[in-house]
Coordinates of C-alpha atoms in Angstrom, one line a residue:
M1 CA 1.3 -19.3 -122.4
S2 CA -1.6 -18.9 -124.8
S3 CA -3.7 -17.4 -121.5
V4 CA -0.9 -15.1 -121.2
T5 CA -1.0 -13.6 -124.7
I6 CA -4.5 -13.2 -124.4
S7 CA -4.2 -11.2 -121.1
S8 CA -1.8 -9.1 -122.6
T9 CA -3.8 -8.4 -125.8
G10 CA -6.8 -7.8 -123.9
S11 CA -5.1 -5.1 -121.7
A12 CA -3.4 -3.4 -124.6
Q13 CA -6.7 -3.0 -126.3
P14 CA -8.1 -0.5 -123.9
A15 CA -4.7 1.3 -123.5
L16 CA -5.0 1.9 -127.4
A17 CA -8.6 2.5 -127.2
T18 CA -7.9 5.3 -124.4
L19 CA -4.7 6.6 -126.1
F20 CA -7.0 6.8 -129.6
S21 CA -9.8 8.9 -127.5
R22 CA -7.1 11.2 -126.2
V23 CA -5.5 11.9 -129.5
A24 CA -9.0 12.5 -131.3
A25 CA -10.2 14.9 -128.4
S26 CA -6.9 16.9 -128.4
L27 CA -7.3 20.4 -129.7
A28 CA -3.9 20.5 -130.6
V29 CA -4.4 17.7 -133.0
I30 CA -7.7 19.1 -134.9
V31 CA -5.9 22.2 -135.2
L32 CA -2.8 20.5 -136.9
V33 CA -5.0 18.4 -139.3
A34 CA -7.5 21.7 -140.3
L35 CA -4.0 23.4 -141.0
G36 CA -2.8 20.7 -143.0
L37 CA -6.3 20.1 -144.9
R38 CA -6.2 24.0 -145.8
I39 CA -2.6 24.2 -147.0
G40 CA -2.9 21.0 -148.8
F41 CA -6.0 22.5 -150.8
M42 CA -3.8 25.5 -151.3
F43 CA -0.9 23.5 -152.9
Y44 CA -3.2 21.5 -155.1
Q45 CA -5.2 24.3 -156.2
Q46 CA -1.9 26.4 -157.1
R47 CA -0.8 23.6 -159.2
Q48 CA -3.8 23.5 -161.5
I49 CA -4.2 27.4 -161.7
P50 CA -1.4 29.5 -163.9
E51 CA 0.5 31.9 -161.6
E52 CA -0.2 34.9 -163.7
R53 CA -4.0 34.4 -163.2
L54 CA -3.5 33.5 -159.3
R55 CA -1.5 37.2 -158.9
V56 CA -4.1 39.3 -160.4
V57 CA -8.0 37.6 -160.5
P58 CA -8.4 37.2 -156.9
F59 CA -7.8 40.8 -155.8
Q60 CA -10.1 42.1 -158.9
Y61 CA -12.9 41.9 -156.7
E62 CA -13.8 45.3 -154.3
A63 CA -11.6 44.2 -151.2
G64 CA -8.6 43.8 -153.2
N65 CA -9.4 47.2 -155.4
I66 CA -9.8 49.2 -152.3
A67 CA -6.5 47.7 -150.7
R68 CA -4.9 48.6 -153.9
S69 CA -5.8 52.2 -153.7
L70 CA -4.6 52.2 -149.9
A71 CA -1.2 50.7 -151.0
E72 CA -0.9 53.2 -153.7
G73 CA -1.8 56.3 -151.4
K74 CA -5.0 56.9 -153.0
G75 CA -7.0 56.4 -149.7
F76 CA -10.2 54.1 -149.0
S77 CA -11.5 54.3 -152.5
S78 CA -11.8 53.0 -156.1
P79 CA -13.9 49.5 -155.5
F80 CA -14.1 48.9 -159.5
R81 CA -10.6 48.5 -160.8
V82 CA -10.7 52.1 -162.1
E83 CA -10.6 55.5 -160.0
T84 CA -14.1 56.4 -158.7
G85 CA -13.3 58.3 -155.4
P86 CA -13.8 57.6 -152.0
T87 CA -15.9 54.7 -151.0
A88 CA -17.9 53.2 -148.2
W89 CA -18.3 50.0 -150.0
L90 CA -16.5 47.8 -147.3
T91 CA -15.7 48.6 -143.6
P92 CA -12.1 49.2 -143.4
V93 CA -10.5 46.1 -141.6
Y94 CA -10.1 43.5 -144.1
P95 CA -9.2 46.0 -147.0
L96 CA -6.6 47.5 -144.7
I97 CA -5.0 43.9 -144.2
I98 CA -4.8 43.2 -147.6
A99 CA -3.1 46.8 -148.3
G100 CA -0.7 46.0 -145.7
I101 CA 0.1 42.7 -147.6
F102 CA 0.4 44.7 -150.7
K103 CA 2.9 46.9 -148.8
I104 CA 5.1 44.3 -148.0
F105 CA 4.9 41.7 -151.1
G106 CA 3.9 44.1 -153.8
V107 CA 0.6 44.9 -155.6
D108 CA -1.1 42.1 -157.3
T109 CA 1.8 39.6 -157.1
F110 CA 2.0 35.8 -156.3
Q111 CA 3.7 36.5 -153.1
A112 CA 0.9 38.7 -152.1
F113 CA -1.8 36.1 -153.0
E114 CA -0.1 33.5 -151.1
A115 CA 0.2 35.8 -147.9
S116 CA -3.5 36.7 -148.3
V117 CA -4.6 33.0 -148.5
L118 CA -2.1 31.7 -145.8
L119 CA -3.7 34.6 -143.4
N120 CA -7.1 33.3 -144.2
I121 CA -5.9 29.8 -143.6
F122 CA -5.0 30.9 -140.2
F123 CA -8.1 32.5 -139.4
S124 CA -9.7 29.4 -140.7
T125 CA -7.5 27.1 -138.5
L126 CA -7.8 29.2 -135.6
T127 CA -11.7 29.1 -135.7
C128 CA -11.5 25.7 -134.1
V129 CA -10.8 27.2 -130.8
P130 CA -13.2 29.1 -129.8
I131 CA -15.8 26.6 -131.3
Y132 CA -14.1 24.1 -129.3
F133 CA -14.7 26.0 -126.2
A134 CA -18.1 27.1 -127.0
G135 CA -19.0 23.5 -127.4
K136 CA -17.3 22.4 -124.1
R137 CA -19.0 25.3 -122.2
I138 CA -22.3 24.2 -123.6
A139 CA -22.2 20.4 -123.7
G140 CA -19.1 19.1 -122.5
P141 CA -15.7 17.8 -124.1
G142 CA -17.6 15.0 -126.4
V143 CA -19.4 17.9 -128.2
A144 CA -16.4 20.2 -128.3
A145 CA -14.2 17.9 -129.9
T146 CA -16.8 16.9 -132.4
A147 CA -17.6 20.6 -133.1
A148 CA -13.9 21.4 -134.0
W149 CA -13.5 18.1 -136.2
L150 CA -16.4 19.0 -138.2
W151 CA -14.8 22.6 -138.8
A152 CA -11.5 21.0 -139.5
I153 CA -12.8 19.0 -142.5
F154 CA -15.7 20.8 -143.3
P155 CA -15.2 21.3 -147.3
S156 CA -16.3 25.0 -147.4
A157 CA -14.0 25.6 -144.6
I158 CA -11.3 24.2 -146.3
I159 CA -11.9 25.8 -149.9
I160 CA -13.2 29.2 -149.1
P161 CA -9.8 30.5 -147.7
F162 CA -8.4 29.7 -151.0
E163 CA -11.1 30.7 -153.2
W164 CA -12.0 34.4 -151.7
I165 CA -9.6 37.2 -150.7
W166 CA -12.6 38.6 -148.5
D167 CA -13.4 38.8 -144.9
T168 CA -15.3 35.5 -145.1
S169 CA -12.6 33.5 -143.1
L170 CA -12.2 36.4 -140.6
S171 CA -15.7 36.8 -140.0
A172 CA -16.0 33.1 -139.3
L173 CA -13.3 33.2 -136.7
L174 CA -15.2 36.4 -135.1
A175 CA -18.6 34.8 -135.0
A176 CA -17.2 31.6 -133.2
T177 CA -15.2 34.3 -130.8
I178 CA -18.4 36.1 -130.2
L179 CA -20.4 33.0 -129.2
W180 CA -17.8 31.7 -127.0
A181 CA -17.3 35.4 -125.3
T182 CA -21.2 35.6 -125.3
L183 CA -21.2 32.5 -123.0
R184 CA -18.4 33.5 -120.8
T185 CA -19.2 37.0 -120.5
V186 CA -22.8 36.6 -119.3
E187 CA -21.6 34.9 -116.0
S188 CA -18.8 37.4 -115.1
Q189 CA -19.1 40.0 -113.0
R190 CA -16.0 42.2 -113.8
V191 CA -16.4 45.2 -116.1
R192 CA -13.1 44.3 -117.7
D193 CA -14.7 41.4 -119.1
W194 CA -18.0 43.5 -120.4
C195 CA -15.5 46.0 -121.9
A196 CA -13.6 43.3 -123.7
Y197 CA -17.0 41.9 -125.2
G198 CA -18.0 45.4 -126.4
L199 CA -14.3 45.9 -128.1
L200 CA -14.8 42.2 -129.7
W201 CA -17.9 43.5 -131.1
G202 CA -16.5 46.6 -132.4
F203 CA -13.8 44.8 -134.1
A204 CA -16.5 42.7 -135.7
L205 CA -18.5 45.5 -136.9
M206 CA -15.6 47.0 -138.6
T207 CA -14.8 43.7 -140.6
N208 CA -18.3 42.4 -141.2
P209 CA -21.2 44.8 -140.3
T210 CA -23.8 41.9 -141.2
L211 CA -22.7 40.3 -137.8
G212 CA -24.1 43.2 -136.3
S213 CA -27.6 41.9 -136.6
L214 CA -27.1 39.6 -133.6
L215 CA -25.7 41.9 -131.3
P216 CA -29.0 43.5 -129.6
F217 CA -30.3 40.1 -129.6
L218 CA -27.2 38.5 -127.8
L219 CA -27.0 41.4 -125.7
A220 CA -30.5 41.3 -124.6
W221 CA -30.2 37.5 -123.4
M222 CA -27.1 38.5 -121.7
A223 CA -28.8 41.2 -119.5
W224 CA -31.9 38.8 -119.1
R225 CA -29.3 36.2 -117.8
A226 CA -27.3 38.3 -115.8
R227 CA -29.8 40.3 -113.9
K228 CA -30.3 37.1 -111.7
T229 CA -27.1 36.9 -110.5
M230 CA -25.6 40.6 -110.8
R231 CA -26.8 43.9 -109.1
N232 CA -25.3 46.2 -112.3
W233 CA -26.4 43.7 -115.1
L234 CA -27.9 46.7 -117.1
S235 CA -25.4 48.9 -116.7
H236 CA -22.9 46.1 -117.8
A237 CA -24.8 45.1 -120.8
A238 CA -25.1 49.2 -121.7
L239 CA -21.3 49.8 -121.4
A240 CA -20.5 46.8 -123.8
A241 CA -23.0 48.1 -126.2
A242 CA -21.6 51.9 -125.8
I243 CA -18.1 50.7 -126.5
A244 CA -19.3 48.5 -129.5
A245 CA -20.7 51.9 -130.8
V246 CA -17.6 54.1 -129.7
C247 CA -15.3 51.4 -132.2
C248 CA -17.5 52.5 -135.1
V249 CA -17.2 56.2 -134.6
P250 CA -14.4 57.2 -136.3
W251 CA -15.5 55.4 -139.4
T252 CA -18.7 56.9 -139.1
I253 CA -17.2 60.5 -138.9
R254 CA -15.3 59.8 -141.8
N255 CA -18.1 58.7 -144.1
F256 CA -19.7 61.8 -142.9
E257 CA -17.1 64.2 -143.8
T258 CA -16.6 62.6 -147.1
F259 CA -19.8 61.9 -148.5
H260 CA -22.2 64.6 -146.3
R261 CA -24.3 61.7 -145.5
W262 CA -25.2 59.7 -142.4
V263 CA -23.2 56.1 -143.5
P264 CA -22.5 54.4 -140.0
L265 CA -21.0 51.2 -141.5
R266 CA -21.5 50.3 -145.1
S267 CA -23.3 52.0 -148.3
T268 CA -24.0 48.9 -150.1
L269 CA -27.5 48.0 -148.7
G270 CA -29.3 49.4 -151.7
L271 CA -27.6 47.8 -154.4
Q272 CA -27.8 44.5 -152.8
L273 CA -31.5 44.8 -152.5
W274 CA -31.9 45.9 -156.1
L275 CA -29.7 43.1 -157.6
G276 CA -31.8 40.6 -155.9
N277 CA -34.9 42.3 -156.6
N278 CA -35.3 43.1 -160.3
P279 CA -37.4 42.2 -163.5
Y280 CA -33.9 40.5 -164.5
F281 CA -33.9 38.1 -161.8
I282 CA -35.3 35.0 -163.5
H283 CA -33.0 31.6 -163.0
S284 CA -30.2 33.3 -161.2
W285 CA -29.1 36.6 -160.0
P286 CA -28.2 39.2 -162.9
A287 CA -24.4 39.3 -162.2
W288 CA -23.9 41.4 -165.0
L289 CA -25.9 44.3 -163.6
H290 CA -23.1 44.9 -161.0
P291 CA -21.3 48.1 -161.5
I292 CA -17.8 46.3 -161.6
D293 CA -18.7 44.3 -164.8
N294 CA -21.3 46.7 -166.3
P295 CA -19.9 49.7 -167.6
A296 CA -23.3 51.8 -167.8
E297 CA -23.9 51.0 -164.2
R298 CA -20.3 52.1 -163.3
T299 CA -20.8 55.3 -165.2
Q300 CA -24.1 56.1 -163.5
Y301 CA -22.2 55.3 -160.2
I302 CA -19.5 57.6 -161.3
E303 CA -21.6 60.5 -162.1
V304 CA -24.4 60.5 -159.7
G305 CA -21.7 59.5 -156.8
E306 CA -21.7 56.4 -154.4
I307 CA -24.8 57.5 -152.0
S308 CA -27.0 58.7 -154.6
Y309 CA -26.6 55.8 -156.7
M310 CA -27.2 53.6 -153.8
N311 CA -30.3 55.2 -152.8
D312 CA -31.8 55.1 -156.4
K313 CA -31.1 51.1 -156.1
L314 CA -32.8 50.9 -152.7
H315 CA -35.7 52.6 -153.9
Q316 CA -35.8 50.7 -157.2
G317 CA -35.6 47.5 -155.1
L318 CA -38.1 48.3 -152.7
H319 CA -40.5 49.4 -155.6
Y320 CA -40.0 46.0 -157.6
M321 CA -40.6 44.3 -154.2
L322 CA -44.0 46.0 -153.5
A323 CA -44.9 46.1 -157.3
F324 CA -44.4 42.3 -157.8
P325 CA -45.1 40.5 -154.6
K326 CA -45.7 37.2 -156.0
H327 CA -42.5 36.8 -157.8
D328 CA -40.3 38.5 -155.0
A329 CA -41.7 35.8 -152.8
K330 CA -40.6 33.2 -155.0
L331 CA -36.8 35.1 -155.0
C332 CA -37.1 34.9 -151.5
W333 CA -37.9 31.4 -151.1
D334 CA -35.0 30.4 -153.9
R335 CA -32.4 32.7 -151.6
F336 CA -33.5 30.8 -148.4
V337 CA -32.9 27.3 -150.2
A338 CA -29.5 28.9 -152.0
T339 CA -28.3 30.0 -148.4
W340 CA -28.6 26.5 -146.9
L341 CA -28.3 24.2 -149.8
G342 CA -26.1 25.8 -152.0
S343 CA -28.5 27.2 -154.9
P344 CA -32.0 27.5 -155.4
H345 CA -32.1 24.1 -157.3
P346 CA -29.6 22.2 -155.1
F347 CA -30.5 18.6 -156.1
A348 CA -30.5 19.5 -160.0
D349 CA -27.3 21.2 -159.6
T350 CA -25.7 18.5 -157.5
L351 CA -26.7 15.7 -160.1
Q352 CA -25.7 17.7 -163.4
T353 CA -22.5 19.0 -162.2
H354 CA -19.3 17.7 -163.6
S355 CA -17.3 19.2 -160.6
Q356 CA -16.7 16.5 -158.0
L357 CA -15.8 19.3 -155.7
L358 CA -19.1 21.3 -156.1
R359 CA -21.0 18.0 -155.4
V360 CA -18.9 17.7 -152.8
V361 CA -19.9 21.0 -151.3
N362 CA -23.5 20.8 -152.1
I363 CA -23.9 17.3 -150.4
S364 CA -21.9 18.6 -147.1
N365 CA -23.9 21.8 -147.1
F366 CA -27.3 19.6 -147.3
L367 CA -26.0 17.3 -144.4
A368 CA -25.1 20.4 -142.0
T369 CA -28.8 22.1 -142.9
L370 CA -30.1 18.7 -141.4
G371 CA -27.7 18.4 -138.6
T372 CA -28.6 22.0 -137.9
L373 CA -32.1 21.5 -137.5
A374 CA -31.7 18.4 -135.4
G375 CA -29.4 20.2 -133.2
I376 CA -31.7 23.2 -132.7
F377 CA -34.3 20.4 -131.5
V378 CA -32.0 18.9 -128.9
L379 CA -31.1 22.0 -127.3
L380 CA -34.6 22.8 -127.2
R381 CA -35.7 19.3 -126.0
R382 CA -32.9 19.4 -123.4
R383 CA -33.9 23.0 -122.5
S384 CA -30.0 23.9 -122.4
P385 CA -29.7 27.3 -120.6
F386 CA -27.9 28.4 -123.8
A387 CA -30.3 27.4 -126.3
F388 CA -31.1 31.4 -127.4
P389 CA -27.6 32.5 -128.2
V390 CA -26.8 29.4 -130.4
I391 CA -29.9 29.4 -132.3
A392 CA -29.6 33.2 -132.6
F393 CA -27.0 32.5 -135.2
P394 CA -28.7 30.5 -137.9
V395 CA -32.2 31.8 -137.4
I396 CA -31.4 35.8 -137.6
F397 CA -28.1 36.1 -139.4
P398 CA -29.0 35.1 -142.9
C399 CA -32.2 37.1 -142.7
V400 CA -30.7 40.1 -144.7
Y401 CA -29.7 37.5 -147.5
Y402 CA -33.3 35.9 -148.0
L403 CA -34.3 39.9 -148.8
T404 CA -30.8 40.5 -150.9
I405 CA -28.5 38.1 -152.4
A406 CA -27.5 34.6 -151.2
F407 CA -24.5 32.5 -151.7
L408 CA -23.0 29.9 -149.3
R409 CA -19.9 32.1 -148.9
Y410 CA -22.4 34.6 -147.6
R411 CA -23.4 32.1 -144.8
H412 CA -19.9 30.9 -144.0
P413 CA -19.4 33.0 -141.0
I414 CA -21.9 31.4 -139.1
D415 CA -20.9 27.8 -140.2
P416 CA -18.8 26.8 -137.1
I417 CA -22.0 27.6 -135.2
V418 CA -23.7 25.5 -137.7
L419 CA -21.4 22.9 -137.2
L420 CA -21.7 23.0 -133.5
L421 CA -25.4 22.5 -133.8
C422 CA -24.3 19.3 -136.0
A423 CA -22.3 18.1 -133.0
M424 CA -25.2 18.3 -130.9
A425 CA -27.0 16.2 -133.1
L426 CA -24.6 13.8 -133.1
D427 CA -24.1 13.5 -129.6
S428 CA -27.8 13.1 -129.3
L429 CA -27.7 9.9 -131.9
R430 CA -25.1 8.4 -129.7
G431 CA -27.7 8.5 -126.7
S432 CA -25.5 10.6 -124.3
R433 CA -27.0 13.6 -122.6
P434 CA -24.4 16.0 -121.6
R435 CA -24.3 18.2 -118.4
F436 CA -24.9 21.5 -119.6
Q437 CA -22.0 23.7 -118.3
V438 CA -23.0 26.9 -116.5
S439 CA -20.1 27.8 -114.1
H440 CA -16.7 29.0 -115.0

């Protein structure tokens, strides 16, 4: 009797292990967990913060202010809570989305806040899908599931959809989708696939122009790879680039007609450069100099106009960088550290903070940074055919922030790829060697 029991138990255990493995590897399960964690955090935070504050404060930054102007029929304008005229402070996609929410739920209402957060949560949750399929294409289903799980439980990915009514969560979805689409399109000979790739890039540029820093590198890699198997490789790559550019043309024309200056996407580089490179930047960036909080700067912005104001700040920032290279080198190093570890002094800040949430965020980002380095090493050591497009995201995308202003929020669009590299590192620790997927 006991031998029968042992036999039954022995056969049941592998069955349970197999079932658990299948559930753990299920993309649907991962997506549901990601959704539950983000909605749970939203409800928890809403209980901690007064409703009167939630319906106003999250919309008092540039995206919310421009959306308010759009919803009130004043056009794409006024990023500073007061009427300042037309702007190219942001590209149009996300402000238009929030303006649509304002139209449905009212301007600066609690319902509009909830709808905006839920939309961000949807974007963040959906990011599990492209990062799963990108991981599967690069290194198989094990790495795919690990990468998606890491994104599902990553503290920053849970917190940011609630904390920032901004394009950050949508940008993360777009970055992950761009990587997946790059890996798929490079092996396609169908013109429509390359056209769709160009349209994806056009939408991304109209959402977060900083993603555009990756476009020439990814397209160059695709053209180089496609030349071996595709007769029209150059024309396909050129077509994708042309379609991406054409998507930006209406916005660029609008900016030229409005400002009589060449503003392809955004106007704010000069201000960002000056805010990050000035004599007031010592221990932390001088947020009080930003025109949204500084009446004198805002008055100057209104008097001279947005483009002249930005050009003046660009000259001031460049002058300071050239005049004080030693201090500026230190600022660049601090921004590099802040990009990857959360602050210029991450270890002291983590030990001294009274916020357990901040401590968790800092520790998780420290581990993610280590995992990124290890994942890059694994891809290079294994000579992955997809090493370049994956590594390009953490190497190229943050460079502009090393020169201007750096926050973890600014790095967040590439965090799905960061966690994919972490999954590669964890897979290597398990001792497995995935078979890189090359064909469809």
